[in-house]
Amino acid sequence: MVLLVAAGVSIVIGGVDEAVMIGLVLAINAALGAFQEWRAEKGAAALHKLLRVRARVIREGETLDVDAEELVPGDVVLLESGDRVPADVRLEWCYGLEVNESFLTGESIPVVKTSKGEGDKILAYAASTVVRGRARGVVEAIATGTAIGRLARDVTELAPGKSPLQVRMDSFTRLIAVATGGVVLLVGFLGMTLHQSSLLDTFFFGVALAVSAIPEGLPITMTVALSVAAARMARQGVIVRRLEAVEGLGSCTLVASDKTGTLTVNQLTATEARAPDEPVYQIEGAGFAPEGRVLQDQKAVQAEHSERLARLARVAILCNEGSLTLRDEEWVGSGDPTDVALLTLAEKLGLSIEGTREELPEVYRVPFEPELKYAASVHRDGHSLLVAVKGAPETVLSLSSGVEAAPWLSAAEEMARQGLRVLLLADSTLPHFDLAPDEFKIENLEPVALVGMVDPLRPEVPDAVAACKQAGVRVIMVTGDHPVTALAISRQLGLAERPDEVISGSELKNPEEALDRVRVFARTAPEQKLEIVQAAQSKGHFVAVTGDGVNDAPALRAANIGVAMGQSGTEVAREAASLVISDDNFATLVSGIREGRIAYSNVRKVVFLLVSTGVAEVLMVVGSFLVGMPVPLMPSQLLWLNLVTNGIQDKALAFEPAEGDELKRPPRKTSEHVFDRIMTLRVVLSALVMALLGMLTFRWALDSGWEVDAARNLLLFLFVVLEIVQIGNARSEKRSAFAIAPWTNPFLFFGSLLAFGLHLLAMVHPLGQRFLHTAPLDPGLALQVASLGLLLLLVMELQKLASHLVSRR
């Protein structure tokens, strides 16, 4: 609305070029709205692309290969390792089936499926991937009836959350529009009733007031400020998809973070190994790279130093279907994450994966089955056979002989309480190598060691979470992981210490109430993550949400700021988000919070500069009108101030660097407007000083016998100087202008020189003299008038000092 008023005023006074410029801004805003609709459609298209797979279906006794779109409920489909599940399938039969559902759950560990049971266990979901095993099932749901289809509807139907800047600027523009309209009507009424002004004179006064009050350059300057911040964020690894979301991270009061891949490295890692009555083996390093030592009693050990470690490394390699290779100086694992973690451990212990497999060739394998709860492999070792086993501790112990189970189970329980995933590795020797497969019996095992695994924290994340706390930003974890594992991770982060600070999805009945005490939400379903976000918003939070899976898309879109992962994130998640973190790192998010606060601070500086000078012009015009003086500045002169001299400097102000305390202050209250107490005080005080100086200078010139145009020329020069001084005042709300070196923002330094130089040129150039009614000033008089700007600087420095003393008290 403000832009439309400004465009109308510009046309009235003949400023067609300015009207065209404002029209372009309106067109850009309309284009941004159209872009939002296009982005939503693109998100739906990404989901559609994700669903385009082939399927093997049995129809009339014949196995056919068809497009998944041709499936109908009731079709019988076949699944095997590597297949993309074509629909939501109810399993009738399966063998060793494990499915990667990370796009739905956010967890990288494959889900074991069975044809017996209820719920998730007997359903294979559309777009998930079969990691291992085979299955047959009946199509239960297709298209929008599937789990991923319901998410697609949520993404396209949910309106995106508004960023904090949008909320505050909506309020600000309404305030400017109402205030401008009110002042224009009031002055028009007073002029025609008290001063008996003509309709034409009153109209021009109204035009002058409107041009003074409306910060015409604000839309473009805000775009510049946000673009500068977006470029800075990109250097930090935060890619901006919606420009208005740039400052949103800085204003957010709550971050709902995914665990896997954001707080953790998303690579299962063996961190501990132990056997009863022996010192614990601590395993250094994180991720698939075999970098780090194995320590016992703070001493580095390897397989060659210990028979137990040699057996541990050997079983880890042999009872394993995964692979670990070095490609382009980067370790790459494939297969089940547990298998890859064990291979990494073996490499850390100094045992060669390929050498061990060649030395002990496999002759028989028992794949992992949910009913068995273990996996085994048999290998030729000279004239005997070596059996390698891994599995649940209680199951492996039941296959052992001559072993007291209690100490092993006690150690396993202790490890599980730390949030570790615990496996027991064991081995045995069969005296004969010529047994038939049906003669192999997994029995008489000898336990080797318990191995504890976890998806470890990124090393920089605890400090990043602490920085959020210092910055007043609350962090909660929303994960699909088990509550015990989630609590263990949250303790390392300092998020939660007590079990009552963790709640599972099955217990979550009232998200709003839970947010008062809960820090960790475990075993959450996709719709629950959305409910948590909406509950936090209803409690007054500006919410930032991180996510990488399709299941996160509704929450990402509904949040004030959606943050998708660039490396592990799905295309659907990235399309639904406002920002993308290129390295999937929570610490990068904290850098984005800092840059967002810098961006909002710079927007406030620009608003302060434009509004304070605009209010000063309004007060001067109204004051001159009330005391019977002519219009002090013509509309063309006001536009020159607002769009040219001030227009250059306000855009340069958008390049202001950080002040240094961005992460040491709390986020602004959600109810706080752009015009808070300190902004209002500074605007009113500086505007009064500028208006008073302007009116006194104009009065002095008229009383000295100057022509009205000459007096306006002097006043115009004074306001150019005052605007340059006000730039120095705007650079910080708290720090003295003398404490900030001018060259820390070269754009502002040279921009101010350029603005002043342009005005000097307009004073001597015929075009300036013709359209702005300017003329050269006596150098001595110009210096005296310019020195009045020091009064404005003095008043604002005293205000900062007083505010500092009051805040300390």
GROMACS .gro file of C-alpha atoms in nm, residues 160 380 388 393 418 450 478 499 604 743:
model
   10
  160PRO     CA    1   0.451  -2.170   0.430
  380ARG     CA    2   3.797  -7.281   0.578
  388ALA     CA    3   3.224  -6.638   1.316
  393PRO     CA    4   2.411  -6.087   2.343
  418GLN     CA    5   2.473  -4.535   2.758
  450LEU     CA    6   3.085  -5.695   2.329
  478VAL     CA    7   1.306  -3.441   1.733
  499PRO     CA    8   1.446  -3.920   3.164
  604ARG     CA    9   1.693  -0.176   1.161
  743TRP     CA   10   3.673   0.236   0.666
   0.00000   0.00000   0.00000
